[in-house]
Amino acid sequence: MAEVKYHECEDPSVVWPLRFGKVAKQLNVTYKKSSVDWGSIALEILRSANAKAEIKGDEPSTMSTISSSTSSTSETKKSITADDHRRIADIYASLDERNMWKLSTGTYVEKQMEKLALRCNYEHPCHSLILDPECCTWKEYFSAEELREIRMFATPTIKRMPDDLNRYLMSYLGKHTLNELQEHHDTFKYERIQQADHYWIHQTITKALDLYHYNYLADLDRSEADYLRRVWTFIDCCFDASKIKVTR
């Protein structure tokens, strides 16, 4: 059996079911759907990566994840054209070193980001000047100490969830079937302006239940754009009652 390569920056809970479904469809294989404990799987992936790193005596390489020949990346991300590369290079070249983020080690964050941006042949947040320190790819560009400094810089204080909002969410505990969840959900009604947070969560659950009522997630031919539009739209709606405006 061929080894399955895992792209360190992809979400296995999204990518793996899509791949499995496509292969099963191509082979005309019938399979039974079941719930998957993705938390345990993610933990095993981390344990495996750490074990390999200890054996090699260094950090696991992510070279293959940014190669143009990486099959897992090509399936999940858009390739970068020559024009895109030139545009990205111009963006980084226009940055003034005096305004760059200089870490305590003397490393300039933007210069390290530029290295990956020009090297990566597939869409990556660094092409939009976005750095996610949790992405394992950055281990090749920053030391563990530097990544820790980046994570801790201007760490926002997260407010405690209001007790009444927490009670509403916890009220769904013990409801296991779709009918039970729907019946319980229908007993609540919130005002969209005066109870904006409650209303948003209630509407989010409404849309989530619809996905199951209509078996939307059962169709494995859905594209990433489909999921962004139908599954993740609650992120856009989160800001409806605030001064933040969301555009695509």
PDB file of C-alpha atoms in Angstrom:
ATOM      1  CA  MET A   1       0.000   0.000   0.000  1.00  0.00           C
ATOM      2  CA  ALA A   2       1.356   3.424  -0.928  1.00  0.00           C
ATOM      3  CA  GLU A   3       2.147   5.826   1.873  1.00  0.00           C
ATOM      4  CA  VAL A   4      -0.408   8.594   2.300  1.00  0.00           C
ATOM      5  CA  LYS A   5       1.301  11.963   2.445  1.00  0.00           C
ATOM      6  CA  TYR A   6      -0.208  14.544   4.730  1.00  0.00           C
ATOM      7  CA  HIS A   7       0.084  18.228   3.972  1.00  0.00           C
ATOM      8  CA  GLU A   8       0.843  19.877   7.307  1.00  0.00           C
ATOM      9  CA  CYS A   9      -1.273  22.972   6.680  1.00  0.00           C
ATOM     10  CA  GLU A  10      -4.420  21.274   5.436  1.00  0.00           C
ATOM     11  CA  ASP A  11      -7.437  20.279   7.509  1.00  0.00           C
ATOM     12  CA  PRO A  12      -7.753  16.464   7.375  1.00  0.00           C
ATOM     13  CA  SER A  13     -11.377  16.585   8.544  1.00  0.00           C
ATOM     14  CA  VAL A  14     -12.243  18.393   5.290  1.00  0.00           C
ATOM     15  CA  VAL A  15      -9.719  17.027   2.800  1.00  0.00           C
ATOM     16  CA  TRP A  16      -9.621  13.346   3.712  1.00  0.00           C
ATOM     17  CA  PRO A  17     -13.383  12.657   3.416  1.00  0.00           C
ATOM     18  CA  LEU A  18     -13.391  14.372   0.016  1.00  0.00           C
ATOM     19  CA  ARG A  19     -10.463  12.282  -1.196  1.00  0.00           C
ATOM     20  CA  PHE A  20     -11.917   9.079   0.199  1.00  0.00           C
ATOM     21  CA  GLY A  21     -15.278   9.801  -1.399  1.00  0.00           C
ATOM     22  CA  LYS A  22     -13.743  10.550  -4.797  1.00  0.00           C
ATOM     23  CA  VAL A  23     -11.688   7.351  -4.794  1.00  0.00           C
ATOM     24  CA  ALA A  24     -14.652   5.260  -3.634  1.00  0.00           C
ATOM     25  CA  LYS A  25     -16.786   6.768  -6.392  1.00  0.00           C
ATOM     26  CA  GLN A  26     -14.127   6.064  -9.027  1.00  0.00           C
ATOM     27  CA  LEU A  27     -13.828   2.447  -7.874  1.00  0.00           C
ATOM     28  CA  ASN A  28     -17.607   2.108  -7.546  1.00  0.00           C
ATOM     29  CA  VAL A  29     -17.221   1.055  -3.918  1.00  0.00           C
ATOM     30  CA  THR A  30     -20.165   1.264  -1.515  1.00  0.00           C
ATOM     31  CA  TYR A  31     -19.272   2.280   2.017  1.00  0.00           C
ATOM     32  CA  LYS A  32     -21.121   3.073   5.214  1.00  0.00           C
ATOM     33  CA  LYS A  33     -20.801   6.548   6.672  1.00  0.00           C
ATOM     34  CA  SER A  34     -19.994   6.944  10.339  1.00  0.00           C
ATOM     35  CA  SER A  35     -18.873   9.669  12.710  1.00  0.00           C
ATOM     36  CA  VAL A  36     -15.122  10.216  12.947  1.00  0.00           C
ATOM     37  CA  ASP A  37     -13.185  11.346  16.008  1.00  0.00           C
ATOM     38  CA  TRP A  38     -10.979  13.868  14.221  1.00  0.00           C
ATOM     39  CA  GLY A  39      -9.509  15.051  17.509  1.00  0.00           C
ATOM     40  CA  SER A  40      -7.921  11.648  18.134  1.00  0.00           C
ATOM     41  CA  ILE A  41      -6.688  11.474  14.547  1.00  0.00           C
ATOM     42  CA  ALA A  42      -5.104  14.931  14.792  1.00  0.00           C
ATOM     43  CA  LEU A  43      -3.410  13.888  18.029  1.00  0.00           C
ATOM     44  CA  GLU A  44      -1.964  10.782  16.366  1.00  0.00           C
ATOM     45  CA  ILE A  45      -0.694  12.894  13.456  1.00  0.00           C
ATOM     46  CA  LEU A  46       1.122  15.171  15.899  1.00  0.00           C
ATOM     47  CA  ARG A  47       2.548  12.216  17.819  1.00  0.00           C
ATOM     48  CA  SER A  48       3.765  10.626  14.598  1.00  0.00           C
ATOM     49  CA  ALA A  49       5.381  13.863  13.422  1.00  0.00           C
ATOM     50  CA  ASN A  50       7.114  14.360  16.772  1.00  0.00           C
ATOM     51  CA  ALA A  51       8.336  10.764  16.809  1.00  0.00           C
ATOM     52  CA  LYS A  52       9.833  11.116  13.326  1.00  0.00           C
ATOM     53  CA  ALA A  53      11.475  14.393  14.324  1.00  0.00           C
ATOM     54  CA  GLU A  54      13.070  12.745  17.370  1.00  0.00           C
ATOM     55  CA  ILE A  55      14.404   9.881  15.241  1.00  0.00           C
ATOM     56  CA  LYS A  56      15.904  12.271  12.683  1.00  0.00           C
ATOM     57  CA  GLY A  57      17.095  14.620  15.391  1.00  0.00           C
ATOM     58  CA  ASP A  58      15.493  17.653  13.803  1.00  0.00           C
ATOM     59  CA  GLU A  59      12.175  19.159  12.797  1.00  0.00           C
ATOM     60  CA  PRO A  60      10.117  17.283  10.183  1.00  0.00           C
ATOM     61  CA  SER A  61      10.732  18.732   6.739  1.00  0.00           C
ATOM     62  CA  THR A  62       7.916  20.489   4.937  1.00  0.00           C
ATOM     63  CA  MET A  63       9.735  20.758   1.608  1.00  0.00           C
ATOM     64  CA  SER A  64       7.275  18.481  -0.118  1.00  0.00           C
ATOM     65  CA  THR A  65       4.330  20.563   1.002  1.00  0.00           C
ATOM     66  CA  ILE A  66       5.380  23.544  -1.101  1.00  0.00           C
ATOM     67  CA  SER A  67       6.670  21.660  -4.125  1.00  0.00           C
ATOM     68  CA  SER A  68       4.831  21.979  -7.397  1.00  0.00           C
ATOM     69  CA  SER A  69       4.746  18.187  -7.557  1.00  0.00           C
ATOM     70  CA  THR A  70       2.993  17.751  -4.225  1.00  0.00           C
ATOM     71  CA  SER A  71      -0.201  15.916  -5.041  1.00  0.00           C
ATOM     72  CA  SER A  72      -1.977  16.704  -1.787  1.00  0.00           C
ATOM     73  CA  THR A  73      -1.363  20.412  -2.205  1.00  0.00           C
ATOM     74  CA  SER A  74      -2.443  20.472  -5.825  1.00  0.00           C
ATOM     75  CA  GLU A  75      -5.754  18.912  -4.885  1.00  0.00           C
ATOM     76  CA  THR A  76      -6.606  21.491  -2.263  1.00  0.00           C
ATOM     77  CA  LYS A  77      -4.964  24.762  -3.359  1.00  0.00           C
ATOM     78  CA  LYS A  78      -4.856  26.941  -6.449  1.00  0.00           C
ATOM     79  CA  SER A  79      -1.554  27.026  -8.320  1.00  0.00           C
ATOM     80  CA  ILE A  80       0.335  30.311  -8.643  1.00  0.00           C
ATOM     81  CA  THR A  81       0.967  31.619 -12.168  1.00  0.00           C
ATOM     82  CA  ALA A  82       4.090  33.414 -13.375  1.00  0.00           C
ATOM     83  CA  ASP A  83       2.171  36.705 -13.311  1.00  0.00           C
ATOM     84  CA  ASP A  84       1.116  35.994  -9.729  1.00  0.00           C
ATOM     85  CA  HIS A  85       4.744  35.386  -8.758  1.00  0.00           C
ATOM     86  CA  ARG A  86       5.818  38.686 -10.315  1.00  0.00           C
ATOM     87  CA  ARG A  87       3.020  40.550  -8.540  1.00  0.00           C
ATOM     88  CA  ILE A  88       3.881  38.929  -5.207  1.00  0.00           C
ATOM     89  CA  ALA A  89       7.579  39.698  -5.689  1.00  0.00           C
ATOM     90  CA  ASP A  90       6.716  43.348  -6.380  1.00  0.00           C
ATOM     91  CA  ILE A  91       4.615  43.551  -3.215  1.00  0.00           C
ATOM     92  CA  TYR A  92       7.433  42.303  -1.008  1.00  0.00           C
ATOM     93  CA  ALA A  93      10.035  44.403  -2.855  1.00  0.00           C
ATOM     94  CA  SER A  94       7.993  47.521  -2.101  1.00  0.00           C
ATOM     95  CA  LEU A  95       8.196  46.957   1.663  1.00  0.00           C
ATOM     96  CA  ASP A  96      10.438  49.327   3.610  1.00  0.00           C
ATOM     97  CA  GLU A  97      12.813  47.499   5.950  1.00  0.00           C
ATOM     98  CA  ARG A  98      12.445  50.331   8.469  1.00  0.00           C
ATOM     99  CA  ASN A  99       8.778  49.427   8.868  1.00  0.00           C
ATOM    100  CA  MET A 100       9.297  45.661   9.026  1.00  0.00           C
ATOM    101  CA  TRP A 101       8.746  43.588  12.142  1.00  0.00           C
ATOM    102  CA  LYS A 102      12.148  42.863  13.648  1.00  0.00           C
ATOM    103  CA  LEU A 103      12.132  40.043  16.201  1.00  0.00           C
ATOM    104  CA  SER A 104      14.367  39.986  19.275  1.00  0.00           C
ATOM    105  CA  THR A 105      16.701  37.607  17.405  1.00  0.00           C
ATOM    106  CA  GLY A 106      17.245  40.177  14.668  1.00  0.00           C
ATOM    107  CA  THR A 107      15.132  38.286  12.136  1.00  0.00           C
ATOM    108  CA  TYR A 108      12.825  40.350   9.934  1.00  0.00           C
ATOM    109  CA  VAL A 109       9.432  38.647   9.712  1.00  0.00           C
ATOM    110  CA  GLU A 110       8.549  40.027   6.281  1.00  0.00           C
ATOM    111  CA  LYS A 111      11.862  38.858   4.785  1.00  0.00           C
ATOM    112  CA  GLN A 112      11.228  35.297   5.936  1.00  0.00           C
ATOM    113  CA  MET A 113       7.679  35.481   4.611  1.00  0.00           C
ATOM    114  CA  GLU A 114       9.037  36.666   1.268  1.00  0.00           C
ATOM    115  CA  LYS A 115      11.234  33.565   1.000  1.00  0.00           C
ATOM    116  CA  LEU A 116       8.236  31.264   1.298  1.00  0.00           C
ATOM    117  CA  ALA A 117       6.024  33.464  -0.873  1.00  0.00           C
ATOM    118  CA  LEU A 118       8.487  33.304  -3.786  1.00  0.00           C
ATOM    119  CA  ARG A 119       9.214  29.631  -3.285  1.00  0.00           C
ATOM    120  CA  CYS A 120       5.668  28.316  -2.929  1.00  0.00           C
ATOM    121  CA  ASN A 121       3.905  27.363  -6.152  1.00  0.00           C
ATOM    122  CA  TYR A 122       0.448  27.141  -4.600  1.00  0.00           C
ATOM    123  CA  GLU A 123      -1.806  29.681  -2.909  1.00  0.00           C
ATOM    124  CA  HIS A 124      -0.675  30.355   0.640  1.00  0.00           C
ATOM    125  CA  PRO A 125      -1.640  33.085   3.144  1.00  0.00           C
ATOM    126  CA  CYS A 126       1.876  34.541   2.876  1.00  0.00           C
ATOM    127  CA  HIS A 127       0.959  35.674  -0.648  1.00  0.00           C
ATOM    128  CA  SER A 128      -1.493  38.037   1.049  1.00  0.00           C
ATOM    129  CA  LEU A 129       1.036  39.059   3.729  1.00  0.00           C
ATOM    130  CA  ILE A 130      -0.707  36.838   6.283  1.00  0.00           C
ATOM    131  CA  LEU A 131       1.320  34.770   8.740  1.00  0.00           C
ATOM    132  CA  ASP A 132      -0.281  31.967  10.721  1.00  0.00           C
ATOM    133  CA  PRO A 133       2.354  30.789  13.243  1.00  0.00           C
ATOM    134  CA  GLU A 134       0.413  27.541  13.714  1.00  0.00           C
ATOM    135  CA  CYS A 135       1.175  26.493  10.124  1.00  0.00           C
ATOM    136  CA  CYS A 136       4.003  23.945  10.347  1.00  0.00           C
ATOM    137  CA  THR A 137       5.623  25.259   7.171  1.00  0.00           C
ATOM    138  CA  TRP A 138       6.986  28.223   9.123  1.00  0.00           C
ATOM    139  CA  LYS A 139       9.252  25.920  11.150  1.00  0.00           C
ATOM    140  CA  GLU A 140      11.670  26.062   8.219  1.00  0.00           C
ATOM    141  CA  TYR A 141      11.789  29.849   8.316  1.00  0.00           C
ATOM    142  CA  PHE A 142      11.604  30.705  12.019  1.00  0.00           C
ATOM    143  CA  SER A 143      13.084  29.113  15.110  1.00  0.00           C
ATOM    144  CA  ALA A 144      10.818  27.787  17.865  1.00  0.00           C
ATOM    145  CA  GLU A 145      11.743  30.848  19.930  1.00  0.00           C
ATOM    146  CA  GLU A 146      10.812  33.209  17.098  1.00  0.00           C
ATOM    147  CA  LEU A 147       7.478  31.495  16.469  1.00  0.00           C
ATOM    148  CA  ARG A 148       6.721  31.765  20.183  1.00  0.00           C
ATOM    149  CA  GLU A 149       7.479  35.498  20.065  1.00  0.00           C
ATOM    150  CA  ILE A 150       5.188  35.922  17.052  1.00  0.00           C
ATOM    151  CA  ARG A 151       2.361  34.041  18.778  1.00  0.00           C
ATOM    152  CA  MET A 152       2.655  36.077  21.961  1.00  0.00           C
ATOM    153  CA  PHE A 153       2.888  39.509  20.324  1.00  0.00           C
ATOM    154  CA  ALA A 154      -0.131  41.691  21.140  1.00  0.00           C
ATOM    155  CA  THR A 155      -2.128  38.666  22.252  1.00  0.00           C
ATOM    156  CA  PRO A 156      -5.768  39.812  22.454  1.00  0.00           C
ATOM    157  CA  THR A 157      -7.749  39.373  25.628  1.00  0.00           C
ATOM    158  CA  ILE A 158     -10.751  37.165  24.952  1.00  0.00           C
ATOM    159  CA  LYS A 159     -13.787  38.148  26.960  1.00  0.00           C
ATOM    160  CA  ARG A 160     -15.630  35.535  28.969  1.00  0.00           C
ATOM    161  CA  MET A 161     -18.799  34.294  27.301  1.00  0.00           C
ATOM    162  CA  PRO A 162     -21.918  35.714  29.012  1.00  0.00           C
ATOM    163  CA  ASP A 163     -23.543  33.161  31.313  1.00  0.00           C
ATOM    164  CA  ASP A 164     -26.930  33.326  29.587  1.00  0.00           C
ATOM    165  CA  LEU A 165     -25.319  32.664  26.202  1.00  0.00           C
ATOM    166  CA  ASN A 166     -23.397  29.735  27.635  1.00  0.00           C
ATOM    167  CA  ARG A 167     -26.577  28.331  29.172  1.00  0.00           C
ATOM    168  CA  TYR A 168     -28.293  28.498  25.788  1.00  0.00           C
ATOM    169  CA  LEU A 169     -25.521  26.530  24.099  1.00  0.00           C
ATOM    170  CA  MET A 170     -25.345  23.995  26.913  1.00  0.00           C
ATOM    171  CA  SER A 171     -29.105  23.455  26.682  1.00  0.00           C
ATOM    172  CA  TYR A 172     -28.492  21.346  23.563  1.00  0.00           C
ATOM    173  CA  LEU A 173     -26.634  18.732  25.594  1.00  0.00           C
ATOM    174  CA  GLY A 174     -28.476  15.426  25.626  1.00  0.00           C
ATOM    175  CA  LYS A 175     -30.219  16.101  22.317  1.00  0.00           C
ATOM    176  CA  HIS A 176     -28.842  13.476  19.958  1.00  0.00           C
ATOM    177  CA  THR A 177     -31.218  13.019  17.032  1.00  0.00           C
ATOM    178  CA  LEU A 178     -31.970  15.574  14.359  1.00  0.00           C
ATOM    179  CA  ASN A 179     -35.617  15.744  15.432  1.00  0.00           C
ATOM    180  CA  GLU A 180     -34.668  16.288  19.081  1.00  0.00           C
ATOM    181  CA  LEU A 181     -32.268  19.064  18.138  1.00  0.00           C
ATOM    182  CA  GLN A 182     -34.816  20.728  15.858  1.00  0.00           C
ATOM    183  CA  GLU A 183     -37.648  20.576  18.396  1.00  0.00           C
ATOM    184  CA  HIS A 184     -35.443  22.032  21.116  1.00  0.00           C
ATOM    185  CA  HIS A 185     -34.123  24.696  18.739  1.00  0.00           C
ATOM    186  CA  ASP A 186     -37.640  25.796  17.774  1.00  0.00           C
ATOM    187  CA  THR A 187     -38.508  26.645  21.390  1.00  0.00           C
ATOM    188  CA  PHE A 188     -36.182  29.673  21.303  1.00  0.00           C
ATOM    189  CA  LYS A 189     -36.670  33.032  19.647  1.00  0.00           C
ATOM    190  CA  TYR A 190     -34.323  36.010  19.854  1.00  0.00           C
ATOM    191  CA  GLU A 191     -34.471  39.637  18.723  1.00  0.00           C
ATOM    192  CA  ARG A 192     -31.847  40.302  16.047  1.00  0.00           C
ATOM    193  CA  ILE A 193     -30.747  43.739  17.316  1.00  0.00           C
ATOM    194  CA  GLN A 194     -31.225  43.685  21.082  1.00  0.00           C
ATOM    195  CA  GLN A 195     -30.021  40.077  21.406  1.00  0.00           C
ATOM    196  CA  ALA A 196     -27.552  40.057  18.529  1.00  0.00           C
ATOM    197  CA  ASP A 197     -25.225  37.346  19.875  1.00  0.00           C
ATOM    198  CA  HIS A 198     -28.062  34.988  20.775  1.00  0.00           C
ATOM    199  CA  TYR A 199     -29.730  35.638  17.432  1.00  0.00           C
ATOM    200  CA  TRP A 200     -26.537  34.937  15.489  1.00  0.00           C
ATOM    201  CA  ILE A 201     -25.903  31.651  17.288  1.00  0.00           C
ATOM    202  CA  HIS A 202     -29.547  30.642  16.914  1.00  0.00           C
ATOM    203  CA  GLN A 203     -29.450  31.395  13.177  1.00  0.00           C
ATOM    204  CA  THR A 204     -26.146  29.539  12.844  1.00  0.00           C
ATOM    205  CA  ILE A 205     -27.711  26.447  14.381  1.00  0.00           C
ATOM    206  CA  THR A 206     -30.722  26.870  12.081  1.00  0.00           C
ATOM    207  CA  LYS A 207     -28.467  26.763   9.022  1.00  0.00           C
ATOM    208  CA  ALA A 208     -26.421  23.891  10.441  1.00  0.00           C
ATOM    209  CA  LEU A 209     -29.556  21.821  11.005  1.00  0.00           C
ATOM    210  CA  ASP A 210     -30.663  22.574   7.441  1.00  0.00           C
ATOM    211  CA  LEU A 211     -27.436  21.043   6.142  1.00  0.00           C
ATOM    212  CA  TYR A 212     -28.456  17.770   7.770  1.00  0.00           C
ATOM    213  CA  HIS A 213     -32.148  17.990   6.905  1.00  0.00           C
ATOM    214  CA  TYR A 214     -31.220  18.354   3.227  1.00  0.00           C
ATOM    215  CA  ASN A 215     -28.263  15.935   3.390  1.00  0.00           C
ATOM    216  CA  TYR A 216     -26.042  18.673   1.986  1.00  0.00           C
ATOM    217  CA  LEU A 217     -22.868  17.212   3.487  1.00  0.00           C
ATOM    218  CA  ALA A 218     -23.611  13.769   2.064  1.00  0.00           C
ATOM    219  CA  ASP A 219     -22.692  14.906  -1.450  1.00  0.00           C
ATOM    220  CA  LEU A 220     -18.951  14.355  -1.695  1.00  0.00           C
ATOM    221  CA  ASP A 221     -18.734  16.209  -5.007  1.00  0.00           C
ATOM    222  CA  ARG A 222     -19.059  19.572  -3.264  1.00  0.00           C
ATOM    223  CA  SER A 223     -16.237  22.000  -3.990  1.00  0.00           C
ATOM    224  CA  GLU A 224     -14.375  24.110  -1.476  1.00  0.00           C
ATOM    225  CA  ALA A 225     -16.331  27.109  -2.783  1.00  0.00           C
ATOM    226  CA  ASP A 226     -19.577  25.267  -2.001  1.00  0.00           C
ATOM    227  CA  TYR A 227     -18.507  24.741   1.595  1.00  0.00           C
ATOM    228  CA  LEU A 228     -17.366  28.342   1.965  1.00  0.00           C
ATOM    229  CA  ARG A 229     -20.729  29.551   0.715  1.00  0.00           C
ATOM    230  CA  ARG A 230     -23.005  27.192   2.650  1.00  0.00           C
ATOM    231  CA  VAL A 231     -21.088  25.910   5.665  1.00  0.00           C
ATOM    232  CA  TRP A 232     -18.886  28.831   6.654  1.00  0.00           C
ATOM    233  CA  THR A 233     -21.280  31.672   5.892  1.00  0.00           C
ATOM    234  CA  PHE A 234     -21.990  32.030   9.620  1.00  0.00           C
ATOM    235  CA  ILE A 235     -18.591  33.749   9.925  1.00  0.00           C
ATOM    236  CA  ASP A 236     -19.785  36.532   7.604  1.00  0.00           C
ATOM    237  CA  CYS A 237     -23.059  36.885   9.498  1.00  0.00           C
ATOM    238  CA  CYS A 238     -21.243  37.124  12.825  1.00  0.00           C
ATOM    239  CA  PHE A 239     -20.499  40.792  12.172  1.00  0.00           C
ATOM    240  CA  ASP A 240     -23.925  41.889  10.948  1.00  0.00           C
ATOM    241  CA  ALA A 241     -24.767  43.732  14.170  1.00  0.00           C
ATOM    242  CA  SER A 242     -21.305  45.293  14.536  1.00  0.00           C
ATOM    243  CA  LYS A 243     -19.414  48.092  12.823  1.00  0.00           C
ATOM    244  CA  ILE A 244     -17.256  45.552  10.990  1.00  0.00           C
ATOM    245  CA  LYS A 245     -18.240  45.065   7.366  1.00  0.00           C
ATOM    246  CA  VAL A 246     -17.482  41.790   5.608  1.00  0.00           C
ATOM    247  CA  THR A 247     -16.807  41.674   1.870  1.00  0.00           C
ATOM    248  CA  ARG A 248     -15.560  38.960  -0.479  1.00  0.00           C
TER     249      ARG A 248
END
